[in-house]
Coordinates of C-alpha atoms in Angstrom, one line a residue:
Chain A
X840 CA 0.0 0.0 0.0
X841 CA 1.6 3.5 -1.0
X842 CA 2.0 5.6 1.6
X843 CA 1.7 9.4 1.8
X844 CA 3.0 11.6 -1.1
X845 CA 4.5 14.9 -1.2
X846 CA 6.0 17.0 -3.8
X847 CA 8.0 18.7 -4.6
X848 CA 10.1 17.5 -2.1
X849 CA 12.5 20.4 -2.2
X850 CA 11.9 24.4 -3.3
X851 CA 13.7 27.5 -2.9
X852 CA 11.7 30.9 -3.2
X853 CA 12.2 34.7 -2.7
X854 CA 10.7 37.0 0.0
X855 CA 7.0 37.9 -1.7
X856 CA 6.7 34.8 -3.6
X857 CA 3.8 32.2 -3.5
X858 CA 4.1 28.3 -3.0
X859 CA 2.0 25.4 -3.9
X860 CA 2.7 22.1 -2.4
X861 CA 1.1 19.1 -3.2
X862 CA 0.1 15.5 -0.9
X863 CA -1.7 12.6 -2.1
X864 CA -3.0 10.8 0.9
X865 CA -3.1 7.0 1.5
X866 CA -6.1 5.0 -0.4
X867 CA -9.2 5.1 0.9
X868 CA -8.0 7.9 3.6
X869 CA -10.2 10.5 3.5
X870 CA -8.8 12.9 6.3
X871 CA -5.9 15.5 5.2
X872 CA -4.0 17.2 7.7
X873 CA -0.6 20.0 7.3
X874 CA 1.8 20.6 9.7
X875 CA 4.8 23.2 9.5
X876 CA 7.8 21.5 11.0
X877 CA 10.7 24.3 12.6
X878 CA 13.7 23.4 14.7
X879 CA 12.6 26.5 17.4
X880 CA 8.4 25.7 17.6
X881 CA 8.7 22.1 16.4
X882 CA 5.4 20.4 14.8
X883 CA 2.6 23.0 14.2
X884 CA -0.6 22.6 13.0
X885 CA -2.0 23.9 10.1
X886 CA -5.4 22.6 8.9
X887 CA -7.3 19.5 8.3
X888 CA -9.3 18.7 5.3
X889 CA -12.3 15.6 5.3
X890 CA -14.3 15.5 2.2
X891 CA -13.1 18.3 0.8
X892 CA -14.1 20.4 4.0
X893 CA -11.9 21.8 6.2
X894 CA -12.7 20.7 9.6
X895 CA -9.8 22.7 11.8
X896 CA -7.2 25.5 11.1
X897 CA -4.5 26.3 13.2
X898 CA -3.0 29.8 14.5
X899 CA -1.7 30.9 11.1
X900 CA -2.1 34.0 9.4
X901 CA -4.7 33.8 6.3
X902 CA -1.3 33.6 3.6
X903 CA -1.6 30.2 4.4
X904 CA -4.5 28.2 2.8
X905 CA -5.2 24.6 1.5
X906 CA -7.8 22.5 -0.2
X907 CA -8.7 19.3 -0.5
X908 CA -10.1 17.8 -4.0
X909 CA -12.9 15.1 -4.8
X910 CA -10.1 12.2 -5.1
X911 CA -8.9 13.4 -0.7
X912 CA -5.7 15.0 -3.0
X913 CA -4.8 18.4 -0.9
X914 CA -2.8 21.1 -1.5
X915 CA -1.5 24.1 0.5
X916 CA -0.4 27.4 -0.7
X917 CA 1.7 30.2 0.9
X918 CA 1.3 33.9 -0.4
X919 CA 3.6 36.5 -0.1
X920 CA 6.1 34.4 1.6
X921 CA 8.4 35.3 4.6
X922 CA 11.5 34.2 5.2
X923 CA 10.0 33.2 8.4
X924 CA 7.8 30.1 6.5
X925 CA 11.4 28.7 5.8
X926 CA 9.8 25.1 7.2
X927 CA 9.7 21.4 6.4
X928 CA 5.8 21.1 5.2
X929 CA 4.5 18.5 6.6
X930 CA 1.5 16.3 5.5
X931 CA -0.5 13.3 7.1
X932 CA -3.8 11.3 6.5
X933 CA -5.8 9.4 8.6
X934 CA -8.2 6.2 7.8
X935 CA -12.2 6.7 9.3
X936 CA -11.6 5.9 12.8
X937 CA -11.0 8.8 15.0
X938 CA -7.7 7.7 16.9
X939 CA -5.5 10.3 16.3
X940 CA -3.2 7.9 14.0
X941 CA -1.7 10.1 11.6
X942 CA 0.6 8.5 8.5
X943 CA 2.8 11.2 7.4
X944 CA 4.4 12.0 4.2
X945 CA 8.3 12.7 3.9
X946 CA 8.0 16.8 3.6
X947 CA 8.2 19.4 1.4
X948 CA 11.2 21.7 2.1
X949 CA 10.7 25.5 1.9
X950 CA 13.6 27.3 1.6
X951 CA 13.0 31.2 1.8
X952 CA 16.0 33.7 0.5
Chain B
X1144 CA 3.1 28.7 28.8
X1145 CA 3.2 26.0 25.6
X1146 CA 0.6 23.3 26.3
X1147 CA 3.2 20.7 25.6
X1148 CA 6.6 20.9 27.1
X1149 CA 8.9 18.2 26.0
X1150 CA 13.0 18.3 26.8
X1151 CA 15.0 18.9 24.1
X1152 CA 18.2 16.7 24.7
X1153 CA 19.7 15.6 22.6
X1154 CA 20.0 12.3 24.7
X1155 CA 23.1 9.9 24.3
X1156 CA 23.0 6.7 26.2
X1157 CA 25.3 3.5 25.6
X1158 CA 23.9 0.5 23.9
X1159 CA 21.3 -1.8 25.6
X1160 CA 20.7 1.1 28.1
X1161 CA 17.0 1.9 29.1
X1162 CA 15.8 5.5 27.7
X1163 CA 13.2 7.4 29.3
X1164 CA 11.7 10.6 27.8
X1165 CA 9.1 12.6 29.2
X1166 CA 6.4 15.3 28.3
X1167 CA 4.4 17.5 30.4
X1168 CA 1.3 18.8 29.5
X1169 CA -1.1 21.7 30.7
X1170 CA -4.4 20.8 28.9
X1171 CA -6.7 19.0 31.0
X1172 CA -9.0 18.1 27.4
X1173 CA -6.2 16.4 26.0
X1174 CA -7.6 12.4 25.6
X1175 CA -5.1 11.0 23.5
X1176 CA -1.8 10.2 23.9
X1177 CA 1.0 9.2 21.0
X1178 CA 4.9 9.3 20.3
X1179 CA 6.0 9.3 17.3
X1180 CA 9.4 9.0 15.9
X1181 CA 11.6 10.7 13.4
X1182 CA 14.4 9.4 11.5
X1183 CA 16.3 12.0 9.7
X1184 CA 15.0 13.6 6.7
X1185 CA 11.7 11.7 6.9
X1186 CA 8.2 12.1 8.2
X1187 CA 7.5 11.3 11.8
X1188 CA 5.9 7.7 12.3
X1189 CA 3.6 6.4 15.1
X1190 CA 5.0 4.2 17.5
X1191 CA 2.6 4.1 20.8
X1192 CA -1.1 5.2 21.4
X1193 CA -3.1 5.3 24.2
X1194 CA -6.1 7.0 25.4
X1195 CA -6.7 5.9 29.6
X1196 CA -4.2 6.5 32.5
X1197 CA -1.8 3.5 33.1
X1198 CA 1.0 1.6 30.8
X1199 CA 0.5 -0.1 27.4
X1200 CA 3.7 -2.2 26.1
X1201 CA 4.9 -3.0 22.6
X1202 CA 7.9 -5.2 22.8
X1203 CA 10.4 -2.5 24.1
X1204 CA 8.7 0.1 24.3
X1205 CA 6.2 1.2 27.0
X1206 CA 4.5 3.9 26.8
X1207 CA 2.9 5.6 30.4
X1208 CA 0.1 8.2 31.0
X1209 CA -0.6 10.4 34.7
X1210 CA -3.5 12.2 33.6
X1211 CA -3.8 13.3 37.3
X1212 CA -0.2 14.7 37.1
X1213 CA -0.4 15.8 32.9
X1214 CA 2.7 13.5 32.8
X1215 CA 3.1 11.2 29.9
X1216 CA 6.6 9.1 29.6
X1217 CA 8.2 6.6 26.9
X1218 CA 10.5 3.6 28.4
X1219 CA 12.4 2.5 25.5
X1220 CA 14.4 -1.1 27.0
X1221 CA 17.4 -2.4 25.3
X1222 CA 18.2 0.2 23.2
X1223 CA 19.7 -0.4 19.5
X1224 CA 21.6 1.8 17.5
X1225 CA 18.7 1.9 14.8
X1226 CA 16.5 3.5 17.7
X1227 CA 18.6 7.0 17.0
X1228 CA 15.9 9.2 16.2
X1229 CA 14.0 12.3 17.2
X1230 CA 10.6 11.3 19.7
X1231 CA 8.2 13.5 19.6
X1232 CA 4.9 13.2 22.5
X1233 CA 1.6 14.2 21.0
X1234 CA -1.7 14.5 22.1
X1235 CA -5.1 15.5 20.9
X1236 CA -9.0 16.6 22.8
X1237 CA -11.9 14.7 22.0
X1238 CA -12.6 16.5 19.4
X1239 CA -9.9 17.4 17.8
X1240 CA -10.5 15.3 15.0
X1241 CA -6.8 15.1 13.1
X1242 CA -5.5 18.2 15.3
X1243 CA -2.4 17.3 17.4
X1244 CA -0.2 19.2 19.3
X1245 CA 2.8 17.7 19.4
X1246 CA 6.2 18.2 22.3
X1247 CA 9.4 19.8 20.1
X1248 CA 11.1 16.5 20.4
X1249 CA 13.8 14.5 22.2
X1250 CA 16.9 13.6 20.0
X1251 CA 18.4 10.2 20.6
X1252 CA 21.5 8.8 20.2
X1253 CA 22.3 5.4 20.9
X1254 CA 25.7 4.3 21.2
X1255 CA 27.1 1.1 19.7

């Protein structure tokens, strides 16, 4: 069974650019989750997508946004970027049952100059 | 105050030696508790869950929850050198759905 799929895995972007990352969740998982991974505030959250809904956000400021598409697909963009958002993206999906299990992808690294 | 607080490290024990890490928590809603680990350059993976107050053990590892104290710990016995890796506590409310707020993470080094 393929696990959780990120890309790109690796991106470097200027101070005001935007950024589009893509994760393609585990079959049959319907639940999409982000997390922004720092060394100083370690594993944030971001949002959480179910049926194409999103179900939680996270303290971030509205630059950062998501979707989820009909096939549980997700993406997240960044506007305006900071050099601040310099992160490893995180992504994780989760089957039907409510436990908390999250299966996470290997990352998307943002690199801001 | 961070609702989580997990210590940093890094950790460097020998070998075979029994690793404990520890978070502290200040949210009485949180339910459910998990670590995770994370090997270098990769996502983090779950390795214990729990929901009630007490011990669960998986092989090595056992994982215990104080809810009375907001205290949650991971006994890792016999350590192995391929159990080098960053631990991260979680936890999430009832209804939290997929939203968990997870400790910075312990680094750990395990000494051949």
């Amino acid at each position: 069974k393929a696990g959780v799929t990120q890309t790109p895995r690796y991106l470097i972007k200027t101070r005001g650019q935007q950024v589009t990352l893509s994760c393609s969740p585990i079959s049959g998982h319907r639940s999409v989750s982000w997390y922004q991974q720092t060394p100083g505030q370690g594993l944030q959250f971001l949002f959480e997508y179910f049926s194409e809904t999103q179900r939680n956000k996270g303290n971030f400021p509205g630059r950062f946004s998501g979707r989820q598409f009909s096939n549980s697909r997700s993406e997240m963009n960044v506007s305006t970027l900071e050099l601040g958002d310099s992160a490893l993206y995180l992504c994780a999906s989760a089957g039907l049952i409510n436990t908390g299990e999250l299966f996470f992808g290997e990352g998307s690294r943002l690199t801001v100059l | 105050q961070k609702e989580v607080e997990q210590d940093p490290g890094p950790l460097s024990v020998p070998e075979g030696a029994i690793v404990s890490l520890n978070c502290t928590y200040s949210n009485s809603a949180f339910q459910y508790f998990m670590w995770y680990r994370q090997y270098s350059r990769k996502g983090p993976e779950l390795l214990m869950y729990t929901y009630s107050s007490g011990n669960k053990e998986d092989g090595r590892f056992t994982a215990q929850v104080d809810k009375s104290s907001k205290y949650i710990s991971l006994f890792i016995r016999d350590s192995q050198p391929s159990d080098s890796a960053t631990y991260l506590c979680a936890l999430r409310d009832s209804g939290g759905y997929q939203k968990v707020t997870f400790g910075t993470g312990t680094k750990l080094q395990v000494i051949p």
